[in-house]
CSV table of C-alpha atoms in Angstrom, one decimal:
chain,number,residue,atom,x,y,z
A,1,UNK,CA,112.6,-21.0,22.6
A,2,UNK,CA,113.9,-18.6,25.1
A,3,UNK,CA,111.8,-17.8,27.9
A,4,UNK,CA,114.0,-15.2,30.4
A,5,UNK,CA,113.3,-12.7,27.8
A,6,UNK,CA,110.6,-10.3,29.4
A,7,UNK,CA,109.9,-7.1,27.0
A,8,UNK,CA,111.9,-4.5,26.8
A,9,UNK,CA,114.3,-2.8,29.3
A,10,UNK,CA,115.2,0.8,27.3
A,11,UNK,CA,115.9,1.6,23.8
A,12,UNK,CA,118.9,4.0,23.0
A,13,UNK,CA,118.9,6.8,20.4
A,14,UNK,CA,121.3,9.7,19.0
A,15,UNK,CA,120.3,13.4,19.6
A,16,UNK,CA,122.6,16.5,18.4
A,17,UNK,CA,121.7,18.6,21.8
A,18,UNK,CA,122.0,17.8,25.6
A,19,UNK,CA,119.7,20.6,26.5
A,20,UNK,CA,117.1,20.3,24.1
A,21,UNK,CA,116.5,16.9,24.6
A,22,UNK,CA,116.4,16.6,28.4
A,23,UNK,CA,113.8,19.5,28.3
A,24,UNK,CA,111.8,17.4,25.5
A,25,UNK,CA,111.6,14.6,27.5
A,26,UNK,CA,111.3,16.3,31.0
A,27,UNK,CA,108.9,19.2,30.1
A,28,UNK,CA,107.3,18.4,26.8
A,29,UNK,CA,106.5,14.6,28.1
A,30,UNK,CA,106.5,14.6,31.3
A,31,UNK,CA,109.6,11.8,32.1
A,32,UNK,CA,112.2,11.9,34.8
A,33,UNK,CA,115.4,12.2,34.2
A,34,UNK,CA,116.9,9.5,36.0
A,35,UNK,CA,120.1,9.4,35.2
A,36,UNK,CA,122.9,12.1,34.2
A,37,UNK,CA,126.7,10.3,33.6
A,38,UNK,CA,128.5,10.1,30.2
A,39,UNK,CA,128.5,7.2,27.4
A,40,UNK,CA,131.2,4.8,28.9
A,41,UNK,CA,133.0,4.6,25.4
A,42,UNK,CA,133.4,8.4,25.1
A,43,UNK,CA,133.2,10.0,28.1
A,44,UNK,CA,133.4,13.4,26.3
A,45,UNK,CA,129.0,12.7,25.5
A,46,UNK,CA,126.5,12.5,27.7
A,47,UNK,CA,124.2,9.5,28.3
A,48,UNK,CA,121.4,10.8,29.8
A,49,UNK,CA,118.4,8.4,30.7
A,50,UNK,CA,114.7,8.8,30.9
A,51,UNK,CA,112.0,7.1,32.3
A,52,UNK,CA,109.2,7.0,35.4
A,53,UNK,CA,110.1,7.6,39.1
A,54,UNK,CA,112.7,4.7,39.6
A,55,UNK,CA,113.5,4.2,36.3
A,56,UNK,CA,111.7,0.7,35.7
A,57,UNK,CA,113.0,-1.9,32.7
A,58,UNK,CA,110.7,-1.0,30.1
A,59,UNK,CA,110.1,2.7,31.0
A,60,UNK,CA,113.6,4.1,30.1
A,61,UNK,CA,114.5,6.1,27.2
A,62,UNK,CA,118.5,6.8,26.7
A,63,UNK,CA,120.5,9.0,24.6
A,64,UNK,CA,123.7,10.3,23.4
A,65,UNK,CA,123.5,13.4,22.8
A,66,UNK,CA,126.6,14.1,20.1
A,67,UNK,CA,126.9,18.2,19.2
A,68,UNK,CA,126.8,19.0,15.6
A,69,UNK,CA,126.4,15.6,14.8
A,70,UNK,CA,124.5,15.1,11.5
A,71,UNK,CA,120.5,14.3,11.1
A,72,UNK,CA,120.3,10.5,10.4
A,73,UNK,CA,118.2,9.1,7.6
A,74,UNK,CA,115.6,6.7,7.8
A,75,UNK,CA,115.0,3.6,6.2
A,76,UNK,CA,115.2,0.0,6.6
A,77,UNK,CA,117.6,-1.9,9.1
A,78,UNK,CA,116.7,0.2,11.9
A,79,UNK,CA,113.8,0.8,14.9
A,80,UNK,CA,111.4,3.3,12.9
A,81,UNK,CA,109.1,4.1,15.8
A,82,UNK,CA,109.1,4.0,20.0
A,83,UNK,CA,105.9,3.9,21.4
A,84,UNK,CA,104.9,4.5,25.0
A,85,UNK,CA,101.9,3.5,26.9
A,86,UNK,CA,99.2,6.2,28.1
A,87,UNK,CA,96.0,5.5,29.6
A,88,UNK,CA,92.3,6.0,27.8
A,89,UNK,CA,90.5,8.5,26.7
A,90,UNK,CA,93.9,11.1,26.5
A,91,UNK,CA,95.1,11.3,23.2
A,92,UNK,CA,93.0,14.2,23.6
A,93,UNK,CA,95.1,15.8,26.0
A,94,UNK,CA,98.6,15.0,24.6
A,95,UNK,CA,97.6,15.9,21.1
A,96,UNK,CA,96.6,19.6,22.5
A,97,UNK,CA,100.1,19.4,25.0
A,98,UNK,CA,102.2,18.3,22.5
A,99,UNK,CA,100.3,21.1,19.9
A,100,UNK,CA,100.8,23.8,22.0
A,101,UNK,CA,104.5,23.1,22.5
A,102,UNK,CA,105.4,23.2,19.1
A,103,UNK,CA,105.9,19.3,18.4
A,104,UNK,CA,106.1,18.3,14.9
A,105,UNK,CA,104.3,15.5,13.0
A,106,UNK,CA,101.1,14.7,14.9
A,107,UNK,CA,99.2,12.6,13.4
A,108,UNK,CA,96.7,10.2,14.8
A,109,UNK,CA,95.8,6.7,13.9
A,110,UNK,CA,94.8,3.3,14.9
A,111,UNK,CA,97.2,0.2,14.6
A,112,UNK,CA,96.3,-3.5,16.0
A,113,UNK,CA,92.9,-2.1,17.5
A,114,UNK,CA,94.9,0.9,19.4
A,115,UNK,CA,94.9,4.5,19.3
A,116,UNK,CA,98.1,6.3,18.4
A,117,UNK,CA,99.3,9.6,18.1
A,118,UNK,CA,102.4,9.8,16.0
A,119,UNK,CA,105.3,13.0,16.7
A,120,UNK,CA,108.2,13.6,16.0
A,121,UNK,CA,111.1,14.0,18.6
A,122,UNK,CA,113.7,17.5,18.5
A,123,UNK,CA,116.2,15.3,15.8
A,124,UNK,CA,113.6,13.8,13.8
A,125,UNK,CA,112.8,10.9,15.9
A,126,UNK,CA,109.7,8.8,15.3
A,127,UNK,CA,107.5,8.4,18.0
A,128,UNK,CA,103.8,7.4,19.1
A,129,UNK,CA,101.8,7.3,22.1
A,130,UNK,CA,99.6,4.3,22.8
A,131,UNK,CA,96.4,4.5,25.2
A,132,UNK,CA,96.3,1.1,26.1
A,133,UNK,CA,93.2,-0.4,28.6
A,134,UNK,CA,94.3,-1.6,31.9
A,135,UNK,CA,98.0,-1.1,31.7
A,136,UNK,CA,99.0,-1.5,35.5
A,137,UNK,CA,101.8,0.2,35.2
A,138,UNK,CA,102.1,3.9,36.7
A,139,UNK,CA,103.4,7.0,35.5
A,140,UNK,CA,105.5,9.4,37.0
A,141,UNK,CA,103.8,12.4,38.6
A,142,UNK,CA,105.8,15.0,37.4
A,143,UNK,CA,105.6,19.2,38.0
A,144,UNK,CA,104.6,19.1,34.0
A,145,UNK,CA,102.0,16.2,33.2
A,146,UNK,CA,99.5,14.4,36.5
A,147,UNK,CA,100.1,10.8,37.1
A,148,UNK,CA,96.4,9.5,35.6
A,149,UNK,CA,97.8,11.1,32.2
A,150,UNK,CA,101.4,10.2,31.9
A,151,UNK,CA,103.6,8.4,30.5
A,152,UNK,CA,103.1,4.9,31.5
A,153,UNK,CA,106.4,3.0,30.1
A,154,UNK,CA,106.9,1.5,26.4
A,155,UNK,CA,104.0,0.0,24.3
A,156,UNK,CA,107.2,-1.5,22.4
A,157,UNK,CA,108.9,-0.9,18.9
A,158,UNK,CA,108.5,-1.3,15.2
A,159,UNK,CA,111.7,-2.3,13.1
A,160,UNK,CA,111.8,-1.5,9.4
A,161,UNK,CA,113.4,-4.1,7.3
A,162,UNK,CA,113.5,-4.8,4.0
A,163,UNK,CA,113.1,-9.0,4.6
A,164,UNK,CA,111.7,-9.9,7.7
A,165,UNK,CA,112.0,-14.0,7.5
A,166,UNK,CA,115.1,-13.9,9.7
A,167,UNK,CA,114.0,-11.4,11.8
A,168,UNK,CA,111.1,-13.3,12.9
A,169,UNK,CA,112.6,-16.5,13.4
A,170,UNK,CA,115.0,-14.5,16.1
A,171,UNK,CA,111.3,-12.8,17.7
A,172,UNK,CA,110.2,-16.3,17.8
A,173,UNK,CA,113.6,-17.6,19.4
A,174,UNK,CA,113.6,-15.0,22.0
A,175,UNK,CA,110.3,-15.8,23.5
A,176,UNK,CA,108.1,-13.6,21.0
A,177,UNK,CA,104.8,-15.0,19.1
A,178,UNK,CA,103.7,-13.4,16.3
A,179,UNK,CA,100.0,-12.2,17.1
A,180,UNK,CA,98.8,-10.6,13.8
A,181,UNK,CA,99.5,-9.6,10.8
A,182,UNK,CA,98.2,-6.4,8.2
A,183,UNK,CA,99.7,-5.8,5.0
A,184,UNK,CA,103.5,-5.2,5.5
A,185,UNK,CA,102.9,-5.2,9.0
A,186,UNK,CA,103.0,-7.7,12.0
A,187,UNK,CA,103.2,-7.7,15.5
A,188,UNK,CA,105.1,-9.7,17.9
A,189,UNK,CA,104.7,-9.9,21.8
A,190,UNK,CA,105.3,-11.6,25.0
A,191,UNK,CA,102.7,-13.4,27.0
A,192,UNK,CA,102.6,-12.4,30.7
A,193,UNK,CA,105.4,-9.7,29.9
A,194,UNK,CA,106.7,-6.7,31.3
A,195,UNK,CA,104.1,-4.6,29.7
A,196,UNK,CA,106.8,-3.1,27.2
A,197,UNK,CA,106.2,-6.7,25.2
A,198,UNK,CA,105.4,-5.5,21.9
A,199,UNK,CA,107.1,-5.7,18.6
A,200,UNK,CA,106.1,-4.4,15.5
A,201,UNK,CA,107.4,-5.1,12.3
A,202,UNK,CA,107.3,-2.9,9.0
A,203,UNK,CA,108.7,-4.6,5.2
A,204,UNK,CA,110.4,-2.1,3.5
A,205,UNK,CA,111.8,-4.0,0.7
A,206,UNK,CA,112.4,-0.8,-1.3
A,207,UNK,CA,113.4,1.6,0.7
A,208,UNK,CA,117.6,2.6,1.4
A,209,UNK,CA,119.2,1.4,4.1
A,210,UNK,CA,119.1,4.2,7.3
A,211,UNK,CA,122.2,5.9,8.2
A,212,UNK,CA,122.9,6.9,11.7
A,213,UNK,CA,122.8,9.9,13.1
A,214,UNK,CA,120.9,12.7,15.3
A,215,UNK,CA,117.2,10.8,15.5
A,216,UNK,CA,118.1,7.5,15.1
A,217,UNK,CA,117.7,4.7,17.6
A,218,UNK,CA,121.3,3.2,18.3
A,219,UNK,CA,120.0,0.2,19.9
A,220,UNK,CA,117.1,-1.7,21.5
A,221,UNK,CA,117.4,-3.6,24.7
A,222,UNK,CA,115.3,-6.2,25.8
A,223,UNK,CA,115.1,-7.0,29.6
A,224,UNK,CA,115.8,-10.0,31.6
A,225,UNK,CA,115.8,-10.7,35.5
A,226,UNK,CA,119.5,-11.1,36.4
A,227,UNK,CA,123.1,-11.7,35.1
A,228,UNK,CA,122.0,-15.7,35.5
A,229,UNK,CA,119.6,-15.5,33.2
A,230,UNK,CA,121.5,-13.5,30.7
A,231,UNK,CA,123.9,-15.5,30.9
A,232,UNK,CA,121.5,-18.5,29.2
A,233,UNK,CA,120.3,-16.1,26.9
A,234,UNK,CA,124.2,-15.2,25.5
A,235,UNK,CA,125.0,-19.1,25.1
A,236,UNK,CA,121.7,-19.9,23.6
A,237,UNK,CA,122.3,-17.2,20.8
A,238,UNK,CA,125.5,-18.1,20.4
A,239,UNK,CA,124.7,-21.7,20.0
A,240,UNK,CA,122.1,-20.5,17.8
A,241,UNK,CA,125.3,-18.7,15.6
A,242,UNK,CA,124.7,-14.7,16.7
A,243,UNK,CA,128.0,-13.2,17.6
A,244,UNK,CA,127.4,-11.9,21.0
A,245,UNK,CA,129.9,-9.6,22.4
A,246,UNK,CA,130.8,-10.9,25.8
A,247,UNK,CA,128.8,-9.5,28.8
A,248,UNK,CA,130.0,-5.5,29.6
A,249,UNK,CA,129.2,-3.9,33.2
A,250,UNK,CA,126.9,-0.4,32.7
A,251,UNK,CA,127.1,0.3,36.0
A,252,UNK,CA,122.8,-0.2,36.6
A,253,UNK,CA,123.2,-3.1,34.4
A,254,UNK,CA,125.0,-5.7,32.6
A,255,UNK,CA,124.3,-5.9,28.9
A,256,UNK,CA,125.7,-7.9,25.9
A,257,UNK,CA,124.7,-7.1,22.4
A,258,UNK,CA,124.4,-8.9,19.1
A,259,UNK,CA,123.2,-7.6,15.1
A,260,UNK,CA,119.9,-8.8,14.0
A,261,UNK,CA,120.0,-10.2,10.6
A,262,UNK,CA,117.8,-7.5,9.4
A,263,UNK,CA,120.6,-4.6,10.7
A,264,UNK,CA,119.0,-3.9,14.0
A,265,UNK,CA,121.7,-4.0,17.2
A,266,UNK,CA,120.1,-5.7,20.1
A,267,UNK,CA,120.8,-5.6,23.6
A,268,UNK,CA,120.3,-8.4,26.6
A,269,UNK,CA,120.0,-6.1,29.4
A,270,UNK,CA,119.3,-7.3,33.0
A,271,UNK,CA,116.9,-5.4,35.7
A,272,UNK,CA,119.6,-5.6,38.1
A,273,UNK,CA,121.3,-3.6,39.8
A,274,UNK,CA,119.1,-0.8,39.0
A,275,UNK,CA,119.4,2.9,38.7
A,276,UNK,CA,119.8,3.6,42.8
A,277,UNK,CA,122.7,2.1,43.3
A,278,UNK,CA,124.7,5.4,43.6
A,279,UNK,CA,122.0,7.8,44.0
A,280,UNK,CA,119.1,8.3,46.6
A,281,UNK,CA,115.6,7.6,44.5
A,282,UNK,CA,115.0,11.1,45.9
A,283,UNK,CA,117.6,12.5,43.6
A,284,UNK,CA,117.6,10.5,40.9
A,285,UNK,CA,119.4,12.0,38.1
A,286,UNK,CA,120.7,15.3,39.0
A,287,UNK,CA,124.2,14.7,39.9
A,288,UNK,CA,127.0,13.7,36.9
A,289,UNK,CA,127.8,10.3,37.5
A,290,UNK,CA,131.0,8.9,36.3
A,291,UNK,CA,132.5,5.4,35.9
A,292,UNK,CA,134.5,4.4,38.2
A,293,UNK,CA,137.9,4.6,35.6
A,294,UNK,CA,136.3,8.0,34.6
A,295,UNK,CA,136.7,9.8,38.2
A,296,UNK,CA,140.1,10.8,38.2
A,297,UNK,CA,139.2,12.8,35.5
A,298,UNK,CA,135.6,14.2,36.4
A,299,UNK,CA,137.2,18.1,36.3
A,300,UNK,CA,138.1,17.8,32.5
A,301,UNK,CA,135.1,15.9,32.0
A,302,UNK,CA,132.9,18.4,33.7
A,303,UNK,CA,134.5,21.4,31.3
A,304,UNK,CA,134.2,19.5,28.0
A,305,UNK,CA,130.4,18.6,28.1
A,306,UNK,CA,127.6,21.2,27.4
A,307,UNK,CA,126.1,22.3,30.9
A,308,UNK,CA,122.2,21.3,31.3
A,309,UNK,CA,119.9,23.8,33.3
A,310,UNK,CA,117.0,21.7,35.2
Protein backbone atom coordinates (compact mmCIF):
# COMPACT_ATOMS: atom_id res chain seq x y z
CA UNK A 1 0.00 0.00 0.00
CA UNK A 2 1.18 3.42 -0.99
CA UNK A 3 1.49 5.91 1.60
CA UNK A 4 2.99 9.36 -0.26
CA UNK A 5 -0.41 9.72 -1.51
CA UNK A 6 -2.04 12.64 0.49
CA UNK A 7 -5.67 13.68 -0.96
CA UNK A 8 -6.15 15.54 -3.65
CA UNK A 9 -4.05 18.29 -5.30
CA UNK A 10 -6.83 19.81 -8.20
CA UNK A 11 -9.24 18.11 -10.43
CA UNK A 12 -9.49 19.37 -14.10
CA UNK A 13 -12.73 19.93 -16.14
CA UNK A 14 -13.91 21.20 -19.74
CA UNK A 15 -15.95 24.45 -19.96
CA UNK A 16 -17.16 26.05 -23.48
CA UNK A 17 -16.46 29.86 -22.20
CA UNK A 18 -13.35 31.66 -20.64
CA UNK A 19 -15.40 34.48 -19.34
CA UNK A 20 -18.18 32.75 -17.97
CA UNK A 21 -16.42 30.50 -16.05
CA UNK A 22 -13.74 32.73 -14.36
CA UNK A 23 -16.76 34.97 -13.23
CA UNK A 24 -18.48 31.66 -11.90
CA UNK A 25 -15.84 30.77 -9.92
CA UNK A 26 -14.49 34.29 -8.91
CA UNK A 27 -17.88 36.04 -8.20
CA UNK A 28 -20.54 33.39 -7.86
CA UNK A 29 -18.06 31.33 -5.38
CA UNK A 30 -15.92 33.29 -4.14
CA UNK A 31 -12.30 31.53 -5.42
CA UNK A 32 -9.21 33.20 -6.62
CA UNK A 33 -8.08 32.97 -9.75
CA UNK A 34 -4.62 31.93 -9.33
CA UNK A 35 -3.44 31.28 -12.37
CA UNK A 36 -4.03 32.64 -16.06
CA UNK A 37 -1.50 30.69 -18.90
CA UNK A 38 -2.77 28.38 -21.64
CA UNK A 39 -3.11 24.35 -21.73
CA UNK A 40 0.53 23.34 -22.59
CA UNK A 41 -0.79 20.85 -25.37
CA UNK A 42 -2.70 23.59 -27.22
CA UNK A 43 -1.65 26.72 -26.46
CA UNK A 44 -4.51 28.27 -28.48
CA UNK A 45 -7.02 27.38 -24.84
CA UNK A 46 -6.75 28.68 -21.72
CA UNK A 47 -6.00 26.83 -18.57
CA UNK A 48 -7.17 28.87 -16.00
CA UNK A 49 -6.86 27.75 -12.23
CA UNK A 50 -8.87 28.34 -9.19
CA UNK A 51 -8.43 27.97 -5.78
CA UNK A 52 -7.80 29.88 -2.09
CA UNK A 53 -5.16 32.74 -1.63
CA UNK A 54 -1.92 30.69 -2.61
CA UNK A 55 -3.50 28.17 -4.45
CA UNK A 56 -2.97 25.20 -1.92
CA UNK A 57 -2.97 21.21 -3.29
CA UNK A 58 -6.37 20.33 -2.66
CA UNK A 59 -8.07 23.75 -3.08
CA UNK A 60 -7.49 24.20 -6.89
CA UNK A 61 -10.06 23.88 -9.49
CA UNK A 62 -8.64 23.97 -13.38
CA UNK A 63 -10.20 24.24 -16.64
CA UNK A 64 -10.00 24.37 -20.33
CA UNK A 65 -12.12 26.48 -21.42
CA UNK A 66 -12.67 25.10 -25.40
CA UNK A 67 -15.24 27.77 -27.43
CA UNK A 68 -18.13 26.09 -29.06
CA UNK A 69 -17.06 22.93 -27.78
CA UNK A 70 -20.05 20.54 -27.33
CA UNK A 71 -22.00 19.84 -23.75
CA UNK A 72 -20.62 16.41 -22.53
CA UNK A 73 -22.81 13.67 -21.35
CA UNK A 74 -22.82 12.05 -18.22
CA UNK A 75 -22.61 8.64 -17.19
CA UNK A 76 -20.34 6.11 -15.90
CA UNK A 77 -16.35 6.14 -16.33
CA UNK A 78 -16.09 9.52 -15.20
CA UNK A 79 -15.96 11.99 -11.77
CA UNK A 80 -19.79 12.72 -11.42
CA UNK A 81 -19.46 15.30 -8.59
CA UNK A 82 -16.63 17.88 -7.01
CA UNK A 83 -17.36 18.78 -3.64
CA UNK A 84 -15.75 21.55 -1.58
CA UNK A 85 -15.51 22.06 2.06
CA UNK A 86 -17.54 25.10 3.85
CA UNK A 87 -17.86 25.57 7.41
CA UNK A 88 -21.26 24.96 9.64
CA UNK A 89 -24.26 26.31 9.89
CA UNK A 90 -23.97 27.99 5.96
CA UNK A 91 -25.66 26.07 3.62
CA UNK A 92 -27.98 28.60 4.47
CA UNK A 93 -26.12 31.30 3.13
CA UNK A 94 -24.82 29.70 -0.18
CA UNK A 95 -28.13 28.23 -0.94
CA UNK A 96 -29.72 32.00 -0.90
CA UNK A 97 -26.05 33.30 -2.78
CA UNK A 98 -26.07 30.81 -5.19
CA UNK A 99 -30.27 31.34 -5.61
CA UNK A 100 -30.02 34.77 -6.13
CA UNK A 101 -27.34 34.43 -8.89
CA UNK A 102 -29.24 32.30 -10.94
CA UNK A 103 -27.32 28.84 -10.30
CA UNK A 104 -29.13 25.87 -11.47
CA UNK A 105 -29.89 22.53 -9.70
CA UNK A 106 -29.77 23.24 -5.94
CA UNK A 107 -30.75 20.76 -4.18
CA UNK A 108 -29.89 19.82 -0.65
CA UNK A 109 -29.12 16.59 1.02
CA UNK A 110 -27.19 14.67 3.50
CA UNK A 111 -24.46 11.95 2.47
CA UNK A 112 -22.16 10.01 5.06
CA UNK A 113 -23.64 12.17 8.02
CA UNK A 114 -22.83 15.63 5.97
CA UNK A 115 -24.80 18.33 4.68
CA UNK A 116 -24.66 19.04 0.94
CA UNK A 117 -25.97 21.39 -1.35
CA UNK A 118 -25.90 20.09 -4.86
CA UNK A 119 -25.55 22.91 -8.17
CA UNK A 120 -24.83 22.80 -11.19
CA UNK A 121 -21.74 24.64 -12.75
CA UNK A 122 -22.30 27.18 -16.28
CA UNK A 123 -21.63 23.72 -18.60
CA UNK A 124 -23.58 21.42 -16.68
CA UNK A 125 -21.08 20.50 -14.11
CA UNK A 126 -21.95 18.62 -10.94
CA UNK A 127 -21.07 20.05 -7.92
CA UNK A 128 -21.81 20.15 -4.03
CA UNK A 129 -20.78 22.03 -1.09
CA UNK A 130 -19.88 20.22 2.10
CA UNK A 131 -20.07 21.95 5.69
CA UNK A 132 -17.74 19.89 7.35
CA UNK A 133 -16.83 20.49 11.45
CA UNK A 134 -13.46 21.58 12.26
CA UNK A 135 -11.99 21.71 8.84
CA UNK A 136 -8.62 23.78 9.59
CA UNK A 137 -8.24 24.75 6.53
CA UNK A 138 -8.99 28.59 5.52
CA UNK A 139 -10.81 30.21 2.82
CA UNK A 140 -9.86 32.93 0.78
CA UNK A 141 -11.34 36.31 1.81
CA UNK A 142 -12.46 37.50 -1.28
CA UNK A 143 -14.31 41.11 -2.38
CA UNK A 144 -17.51 38.57 -3.02
CA UNK A 145 -17.80 35.91 -0.13
CA UNK A 146 -16.03 36.70 3.91
CA UNK A 147 -13.42 34.32 4.92
CA UNK A 148 -15.69 32.47 7.93
CA UNK A 149 -18.04 31.48 4.91
CA UNK A 150 -15.93 30.50 2.04
CA UNK A 151 -14.73 28.12 0.25
CA UNK A 152 -12.49 26.03 2.26
CA UNK A 153 -10.78 23.59 -0.37
CA UNK A 154 -12.17 20.12 -1.72
CA UNK A 155 -14.26 17.68 0.51
CA UNK A 156 -13.12 15.20 -2.47
CA UNK A 157 -14.90 13.36 -5.49
CA UNK A 158 -17.35 10.75 -6.44
CA UNK A 159 -16.59 8.56 -9.56
CA UNK A 160 -19.46 6.85 -11.41
CA UNK A 161 -18.73 3.43 -12.64
CA UNK A 162 -20.51 0.81 -13.76
CA UNK A 163 -18.02 -2.05 -11.71
CA UNK A 164 -16.19 -0.72 -9.01
CA UNK A 165 -14.08 -4.04 -7.86
CA UNK A 166 -11.02 -2.66 -9.70
CA UNK A 167 -11.45 0.59 -8.80
CA UNK A 168 -11.34 -0.09 -5.23
CA UNK A 169 -8.46 -2.29 -5.15
CA UNK A 170 -6.50 0.90 -6.90
CA UNK A 171 -8.24 3.31 -3.74
CA UNK A 172 -6.90 0.76 -1.56
CA UNK A 173 -3.39 0.61 -3.36
CA UNK A 174 -3.03 4.23 -3.23
CA UNK A 175 -3.26 4.68 0.44
CA UNK A 176 -7.27 4.94 0.60
CA UNK A 177 -9.55 2.75 3.11
CA UNK A 178 -12.89 2.25 2.38
CA UNK A 179 -14.93 3.84 5.42
CA UNK A 180 -18.56 3.08 4.61
CA UNK A 181 -20.74 1.88 2.52
CA UNK A 182 -24.79 2.76 1.51
CA UNK A 183 -26.53 1.10 -1.26
CA UNK A 184 -24.51 1.79 -4.54
CA UNK A 185 -22.49 4.05 -2.68
CA UNK A 186 -19.03 3.96 -0.73
CA UNK A 187 -16.56 6.18 0.50
CA UNK A 188 -12.94 6.05 0.52
CA UNK A 189 -10.45 8.40 2.48
CA UNK A 190 -7.09 9.11 3.80
CA UNK A 191 -6.16 9.07 7.43
CA UNK A 192 -4.29 12.20 8.57
CA UNK A 193 -4.75 13.60 4.88
CA UNK A 194 -4.75 16.83 3.27
CA UNK A 195 -8.24 17.54 4.13
CA UNK A 196 -9.26 17.01 0.33
CA UNK A 197 -9.03 13.01 1.31
CA UNK A 198 -12.29 11.83 0.28
CA UNK A 199 -13.52 9.57 -2.39
CA UNK A 200 -16.84 8.58 -3.14
CA UNK A 201 -17.93 5.97 -5.27
CA UNK A 202 -21.32 5.63 -7.23
CA UNK A 203 -22.25 1.92 -9.32
CA UNK A 204 -23.89 2.68 -12.29
CA UNK A 205 -23.93 -0.59 -13.88
CA UNK A 206 -26.69 0.55 -16.32
CA UNK A 207 -26.11 3.65 -17.23
CA UNK A 208 -23.93 4.67 -20.89
CA UNK A 209 -20.60 5.47 -20.79
CA UNK A 210 -20.00 9.64 -20.44
CA UNK A 211 -18.63 11.39 -23.36
CA UNK A 212 -16.45 14.35 -22.94
CA UNK A 213 -17.13 17.61 -23.34
CA UNK A 214 -18.12 21.27 -21.95
CA UNK A 215 -18.97 20.06 -17.98
CA UNK A 216 -17.05 17.15 -17.71
CA UNK A 217 -14.10 16.58 -15.50
CA UNK A 218 -10.97 15.75 -17.68
CA UNK A 219 -9.03 14.48 -14.88
CA UNK A 220 -8.45 14.13 -11.11
CA UNK A 221 -5.12 14.59 -9.53
CA UNK A 222 -4.17 13.44 -6.31
CA UNK A 223 -1.25 15.23 -4.36
CA UNK A 224 2.03 14.09 -3.17
CA UNK A 225 4.99 16.05 -1.37
CA UNK A 226 7.71 16.19 -4.04
CA UNK A 227 9.11 14.77 -7.39
CA UNK A 228 10.83 11.91 -4.88
CA UNK A 229 7.93 10.72 -3.79
CA UNK A 230 6.22 10.66 -7.10
CA UNK A 231 8.69 9.14 -8.39
CA UNK A 232 7.81 5.84 -5.97
CA UNK A 233 4.37 6.27 -6.67
CA UNK A 234 5.03 5.96 -10.86
CA UNK A 235 7.25 2.63 -10.25
CA UNK A 236 4.89 1.22 -7.80
CA UNK A 237 1.95 1.48 -10.34
CA UNK A 238 3.80 0.38 -12.88
CA UNK A 239 5.04 -2.54 -11.11
CA UNK A 240 1.54 -2.97 -10.16
CA UNK A 241 0.86 -3.10 -14.38
CA UNK A 242 -0.91 0.75 -14.82
CA UNK A 243 0.66 2.33 -17.85
CA UNK A 244 1.98 5.48 -16.48
CA UNK A 245 3.04 8.12 -18.83
CA UNK A 246 6.41 9.23 -17.89
CA UNK A 247 6.71 12.31 -15.52
CA UNK A 248 5.72 15.85 -17.62
CA UNK A 249 6.87 19.35 -16.10
CA UNK A 250 3.58 21.84 -15.53
CA UNK A 251 5.53 24.47 -14.70
CA UNK A 252 3.91 24.62 -10.72
CA UNK A 253 4.11 20.97 -10.81
CA UNK A 254 5.30 17.75 -12.16
CA UNK A 255 2.47 15.30 -12.88
CA UNK A 256 2.30 11.78 -14.54
CA UNK A 257 -1.01 10.27 -15.38
CA UNK A 258 -2.45 6.75 -15.73
CA UNK A 259 -6.46 5.27 -16.71
CA UNK A 260 -8.29 3.78 -13.96
CA UNK A 261 -9.78 0.57 -14.77
CA UNK A 262 -13.18 1.94 -14.40
CA UNK A 263 -12.32 4.94 -17.32
CA UNK A 264 -11.35 7.64 -14.91
CA UNK A 265 -7.70 9.48 -15.89
CA UNK A 266 -5.67 10.01 -12.78
CA UNK A 267 -3.03 12.33 -12.09
CA UNK A 268 0.16 12.06 -9.54
CA UNK A 269 0.72 15.64 -9.03
CA UNK A 270 3.41 16.98 -6.60
CA UNK A 271 2.89 20.23 -4.17
CA UNK A 272 6.08 21.52 -5.46
CA UNK A 273 7.09 24.12 -6.98
CA UNK A 274 3.92 25.83 -6.36
CA UNK A 275 1.94 28.47 -8.05
CA UNK A 276 4.55 31.57 -7.05
CA UNK A 277 7.15 30.62 -8.77
CA UNK A 278 6.69 33.33 -11.57
CA UNK A 279 4.21 35.52 -9.99
CA UNK A 280 4.22 37.68 -6.72
CA UNK A 281 1.38 35.90 -4.24
CA UNK A 282 0.17 39.51 -4.44
CA UNK A 283 -0.75 39.02 -8.07
CA UNK A 284 -1.49 35.81 -8.35
CA UNK A 285 -3.22 35.16 -11.51
CA UNK A 286 -3.69 38.20 -13.44
CA UNK A 287 -0.90 38.21 -15.86
CA UNK A 288 -0.96 35.48 -19.06
CA UNK A 289 1.66 33.17 -18.27
CA UNK A 290 3.22 31.20 -20.98
CA UNK A 291 5.58 28.16 -21.20
CA UNK A 292 8.71 28.78 -21.60
CA UNK A 293 8.63 27.17 -25.60
CA UNK A 294 5.41 29.26 -25.86
CA UNK A 295 7.12 32.87 -25.44
CA UNK A 296 8.29 33.53 -28.67
CA UNK A 297 4.99 33.39 -29.71
CA UNK A 298 2.93 35.22 -26.74
CA UNK A 299 1.72 38.05 -29.54
CA UNK A 300 -0.24 35.42 -31.66
CA UNK A 301 -1.11 33.76 -28.65
CA UNK A 302 -2.44 36.80 -27.04
CA UNK A 303 -4.79 37.59 -30.37
CA UNK A 304 -6.19 34.08 -30.67
CA UNK A 305 -7.65 33.49 -27.12
CA UNK A 306 -10.93 35.25 -25.94
CA UNK A 307 -9.93 38.33 -23.64
CA UNK A 308 -11.19 37.89 -19.90
CA UNK A 309 -12.37 41.23 -18.06
CA UNK A 310 -11.48 40.94 -14.09
Amino acid sequence: MLTQIKGLHHVTSMAAGAQENSDFFTKTLGLRRIKKTVNFDDPEVYHLYYGDEIGTPGSVMTYFPFPHIARGRPGAGEVGETSFAVAEDTLGYWKERLASRGVAGLSEHELWGEKRLRFKGPDGDGFSLVEVVDDPRLGWASAEVDADKAIRGFRGASLRLRDPGATRELLSFMGYQEVDRKGEWSRFAISGGNGADAVDLEVVPSADLARLGAGSVHHIAFAVDDRAAQLEVRQALIDTGYQVTPVIDRDYFWAIYFRTPGGVLFEIATNEPGFDRDEDTAHLGEALKLPTRYEPYRDEISRRLEPIRD
